[in-house]
């Protein structure tokens, strides 16, 4: 039997970038849906489940996964055809892109970043390889190759000494024991306030929701549980998140498989997920807690399913209280 199609193991940078795109949602619909596909696949979801999650064809999902395994995150950006023939050779374009993405100080230049003019002037003076290109043509070339002017950001790399072992264990249970595997995590904090989003409206006539500066309802946390084998998401809203609430969620997972056989729960290593009471209960009921590595929560399969909850229940909403908001969350996950 052929091996199921899935993405290769993500690096910390790739996992955090995909998770950031899904959580923020501030990108094009094409990038967002492609990110959802990759993150869901990295979390162990099979192609049919991913296709249903993003309302896409299964072949589209498979093609994207294969493309990611070949070129990485560059597959998120669509490649539009058209335009006049290129004036630079492919090698020249590669050299321009490599130069633009290299820090100037590394090339002996006395400044910390490139501008279009400085880069264009430098390319004309490169010893042994002179590239004459105007500022606007250079800007278009960089844009076409996916190189844009962005703010420098910091990122966290997993420092977990057992990173590879934890990822291998998660991959093993997802591949060989999917019907016994569950994922658990908290979603929140969820406040009661109007939240902007996107919707279809006549041009230049956006829908408007009121602004509020008072937070009198407090917050809640959605404790979500996801069954890998059944492709089922459920959960409950609590005022707090802690060991007591986590244990209650784990007991609901155990009730989903009351046959007494081992159960595997993928979760992050938050202290509320691995207290003494939880470990004792898990050992007694044959529940193995598979913790994701530090700063690698993208490996939790439930993360991909929190994205639609955020986009379709919180964004563009104005819930009046903590009674109506959970109903919207539960109605959304019942459509999952």
Coordinates of N, CA and C in Angstrom, one line a residue, residues 149-243:
X149 N 10.4 44.2 0.9 CA 11.0 44.9 2.0 C 10.2 44.8 3.2
X150 N 10.8 44.1 4.2 CA 10.1 43.8 5.4 C 10.8 44.2 6.7
X151 N 10.1 44.3 7.8 CA 10.7 44.6 9.1 C 11.5 43.3 9.5
X152 N 12.6 43.5 10.2 CA 13.4 42.4 10.7 C 12.6 41.9 12.0
X153 N 12.5 40.6 12.1 CA 11.8 40.0 13.3 C 12.7 39.0 13.9
X154 N 12.4 38.8 15.2 CA 13.1 37.7 16.0 C 12.2 36.5 16.0
X155 N 12.8 35.4 16.1 CA 12.0 34.1 16.2 C 12.7 33.2 17.2
X156 N 11.9 32.2 17.7 CA 12.4 31.3 18.7 C 12.6 29.9 18.1
X157 N 13.8 29.4 18.3 CA 14.1 28.0 17.9 C 13.9 27.1 19.1
X158 N 13.4 26.0 18.9 CA 13.2 25.0 20.0 C 14.5 24.7 20.7
X159 N 14.5 24.9 22.0 CA 15.7 24.5 22.7 C 15.5 23.2 23.5
X160 N 14.4 22.5 23.2 CA 14.1 21.2 23.9 C 15.1 20.2 23.5
X161 N 15.9 19.6 24.5 CA 16.9 18.6 24.1 C 16.3 17.3 23.6
X162 N 15.0 17.1 23.8 CA 14.3 15.9 23.3 C 13.4 16.3 22.1
X163 N 13.7 17.3 21.4 CA 12.9 17.8 20.3 C 12.6 16.7 19.3
X164 N 13.7 16.0 18.8 CA 13.5 15.0 17.7 C 12.8 13.8 18.3
X165 N 13.1 13.4 19.5 CA 12.4 12.2 20.1 C 10.9 12.5 20.2
X166 N 10.5 13.7 20.7 CA 9.1 14.0 20.8 C 8.4 14.0 19.5
X167 N 9.0 14.7 18.5 CA 8.4 14.7 17.1 C 8.3 13.3 16.5
X168 N 9.3 12.5 16.7 CA 9.2 11.1 16.2 C 8.1 10.3 16.9
X169 N 7.9 10.5 18.2 CA 6.8 9.8 18.9 C 5.5 10.3 18.4
X170 N 5.3 11.6 18.2 CA 4.1 12.1 17.6 C 3.8 11.6 16.2
X171 N 4.8 11.6 15.4 CA 4.7 11.1 14.0 C 4.3 9.6 14.0
X172 N 4.9 8.8 15.0 CA 4.7 7.4 15.0 C 3.2 7.1 15.4
X173 N 2.7 7.7 16.4 CA 1.3 7.4 16.8 C 0.3 7.9 15.8
X174 N 0.6 9.0 15.1 CA -0.3 9.5 14.1 C -0.3 8.6 12.9
X175 N 0.8 8.0 12.6 CA 0.9 7.1 11.4 C 0.3 5.7 11.7
X176 N 0.6 5.2 12.8 CA 0.3 3.8 13.1 C -0.9 3.6 14.0
X177 N -1.3 4.6 14.8 CA -2.4 4.4 15.7 C -3.4 5.6 15.6
X178 N -3.8 6.0 14.4 CA -4.6 7.2 14.3 C -6.0 7.1 15.1
X179 N -6.6 5.9 15.1 CA -7.9 5.8 15.8 C -7.8 5.9 17.3
X180 N -6.6 5.9 17.8 CA -6.4 6.0 19.3 C -5.7 7.3 19.7
X181 N -5.6 8.2 18.7 CA -4.9 9.4 19.0 C -5.9 10.6 19.1
X182 N -5.6 11.5 20.1 CA -6.4 12.7 20.3 C -5.4 13.9 20.5
X183 N -6.0 15.0 20.2 CA -5.2 16.3 20.4 C -6.0 17.2 21.4
X184 N -5.2 17.9 22.2 CA -5.9 18.8 23.2 C -5.1 20.1 23.4
X185 N -5.9 21.2 23.5 CA -5.2 22.5 23.7 C -6.3 23.5 24.1
X186 N -5.9 24.6 24.7 CA -6.8 25.6 25.0 C -6.8 26.7 23.9
X187 N -7.9 27.3 23.7 CA -8.1 28.4 22.7 C -8.6 29.6 23.4
X188 N -7.8 30.6 23.5 CA -8.2 31.9 24.2 C -7.0 32.7 24.6
X189 N -7.2 33.7 25.5 CA -8.5 34.0 26.1 C -9.5 34.6 25.2
X190 N -10.8 34.4 25.5 CA -11.9 34.9 24.6 C -12.6 35.9 25.4
X191 N -12.5 37.2 24.9 CA -13.2 38.3 25.6 C -14.5 38.6 24.8
X192 N -15.3 39.4 25.5 CA -16.5 39.9 24.9 C -16.3 41.3 24.4
X193 N -16.1 41.4 23.1 CA -15.9 42.7 22.5 C -16.1 42.6 21.0
X194 N -16.5 43.7 20.3 CA -16.7 43.6 18.8 C -15.3 43.4 18.2
X195 N -15.3 42.5 17.2 CA -14.0 42.1 16.6 C -14.2 42.3 15.1
X196 N -13.2 43.0 14.5 CA -13.3 43.3 13.1 C -12.9 42.0 12.3
X197 N -13.3 42.0 11.1 CA -13.0 40.8 10.2 C -13.3 41.2 8.8
X198 N -13.7 40.2 8.0 CA -14.0 40.4 6.6 C -15.3 39.8 6.2
X199 N -16.0 40.4 5.2 CA -17.2 39.8 4.7 C -17.5 40.4 3.3
X200 N -18.5 39.8 2.6 CA -18.9 40.3 1.3 C -19.8 41.5 1.5
X201 N -19.5 42.7 0.9 CA -20.4 43.8 0.9 C -20.2 44.6 -0.4
X202 N -21.2 45.5 -0.7 CA -21.0 46.4 -1.9 C -19.7 47.2 -1.8
X203 N -19.1 47.5 -2.9 CA -17.8 48.2 -2.9 C -17.9 49.5 -2.1
X204 N -16.9 49.8 -1.3 CA -16.8 51.0 -0.5 C -18.0 51.2 0.5
X205 N -18.6 50.1 0.8 CA -19.7 50.1 1.8 C -19.5 49.0 2.8
X206 N -18.4 49.1 3.6 CA -18.1 48.0 4.6 C -19.2 47.9 5.7
X207 N -19.4 46.7 6.1 CA -20.2 46.6 7.3 C -19.5 47.1 8.5
X208 N -20.2 47.7 9.5 CA -19.6 48.3 10.6 C -20.2 47.7 11.9
X209 N -19.3 47.5 12.9 CA -19.7 47.1 14.2 C -19.3 48.1 15.2
X210 N -20.0 48.2 16.3 CA -19.7 49.3 17.3 C -18.3 49.0 18.0
X211 N -17.7 50.1 18.4 CA -16.5 50.0 19.2 C -16.8 50.1 20.6
X212 N -16.1 49.4 21.5 CA -16.4 49.5 22.9 C -15.0 49.5 23.7
X213 N -15.1 50.2 24.8 CA -13.8 50.4 25.6 C -14.0 49.8 27.0
X214 N -15.1 49.1 27.2 CA -15.4 48.5 28.5 C -15.3 47.0 28.4
X215 N -14.6 46.4 29.3 CA -14.5 44.9 29.3 C -15.1 44.4 30.7
X216 N -16.4 44.2 30.7 CA -17.1 43.9 32.0 C -17.4 42.4 32.1
X217 N -17.1 41.6 31.1 CA -17.6 40.2 31.1 C -16.4 39.3 31.4
X218 N -15.2 39.7 31.5 CA -14.1 38.8 31.8 C -13.8 38.0 30.6
X219 N -13.0 37.0 30.7 CA -12.6 36.1 29.6 C -12.9 34.6 29.9
X220 N -13.0 33.8 28.9 CA -13.1 32.4 29.0 C -12.0 31.7 28.1
X221 N -11.9 30.4 28.3 CA -11.0 29.6 27.5 C -11.7 28.4 26.9
X222 N -11.6 28.2 25.6 CA -12.2 27.0 25.0 C -11.2 25.9 25.1
X223 N -11.6 24.9 25.8 CA -10.7 23.7 26.0 C -11.2 22.7 24.9
X224 N -10.4 22.6 23.9 CA -10.7 21.8 22.7 C -10.1 20.4 22.7
X225 N -10.8 19.4 22.2 CA -10.3 18.1 22.0 C -10.6 17.7 20.6
X226 N -9.7 17.0 20.0 CA -9.8 16.6 18.6 C -9.4 15.2 18.4
X227 N -10.4 14.4 17.8 CA -10.1 13.0 17.6 C -9.6 12.8 16.2
X228 N -8.4 12.3 16.1 CA -7.7 12.1 14.8 C -8.5 11.1 13.9
X229 N -8.8 10.0 14.5 CA -9.5 8.9 13.7 C -10.9 9.3 13.3
X230 N -11.6 10.0 14.1 CA -13.0 10.3 13.8 C -13.1 11.7 13.1
X231 N -12.0 12.5 13.1 CA -12.1 13.8 12.6 C -13.2 14.6 13.2
X232 N -13.2 14.6 14.6 CA -14.3 15.2 15.4 C -13.6 16.2 16.4
X233 N -14.2 17.4 16.4 CA -13.7 18.4 17.4 C -14.8 18.7 18.4
X234 N -14.5 18.7 19.7 CA -15.4 19.1 20.7 C -14.7 19.9 21.8
X235 N -15.4 20.5 22.7 CA -14.8 21.2 23.7 C -15.8 22.0 24.6
X236 N -15.3 22.7 25.6 CA -16.2 23.4 26.5 C -15.5 24.7 26.9
X237 N -16.2 25.8 27.2 CA -15.6 27.0 27.6 C -15.6 27.0 29.2
X238 N -14.4 27.5 29.7 CA -14.2 27.6 31.1 C -13.7 29.0 31.4
X239 N -14.0 29.4 32.7 CA -13.5 30.7 33.1 C -12.0 30.8 33.3
X240 N -11.4 29.6 33.6 CA -10.0 29.6 33.9 C -9.4 28.4 33.1
X241 N -8.0 28.4 33.0 CA -7.4 27.2 32.4 C -6.3 26.8 33.5
X242 N -6.4 25.6 33.8 CA -5.5 25.0 34.8 C -5.5 23.5 34.8
X243 N -4.9 22.9 35.8 CA -4.9 21.5 35.9 C -6.3 20.8 36.0

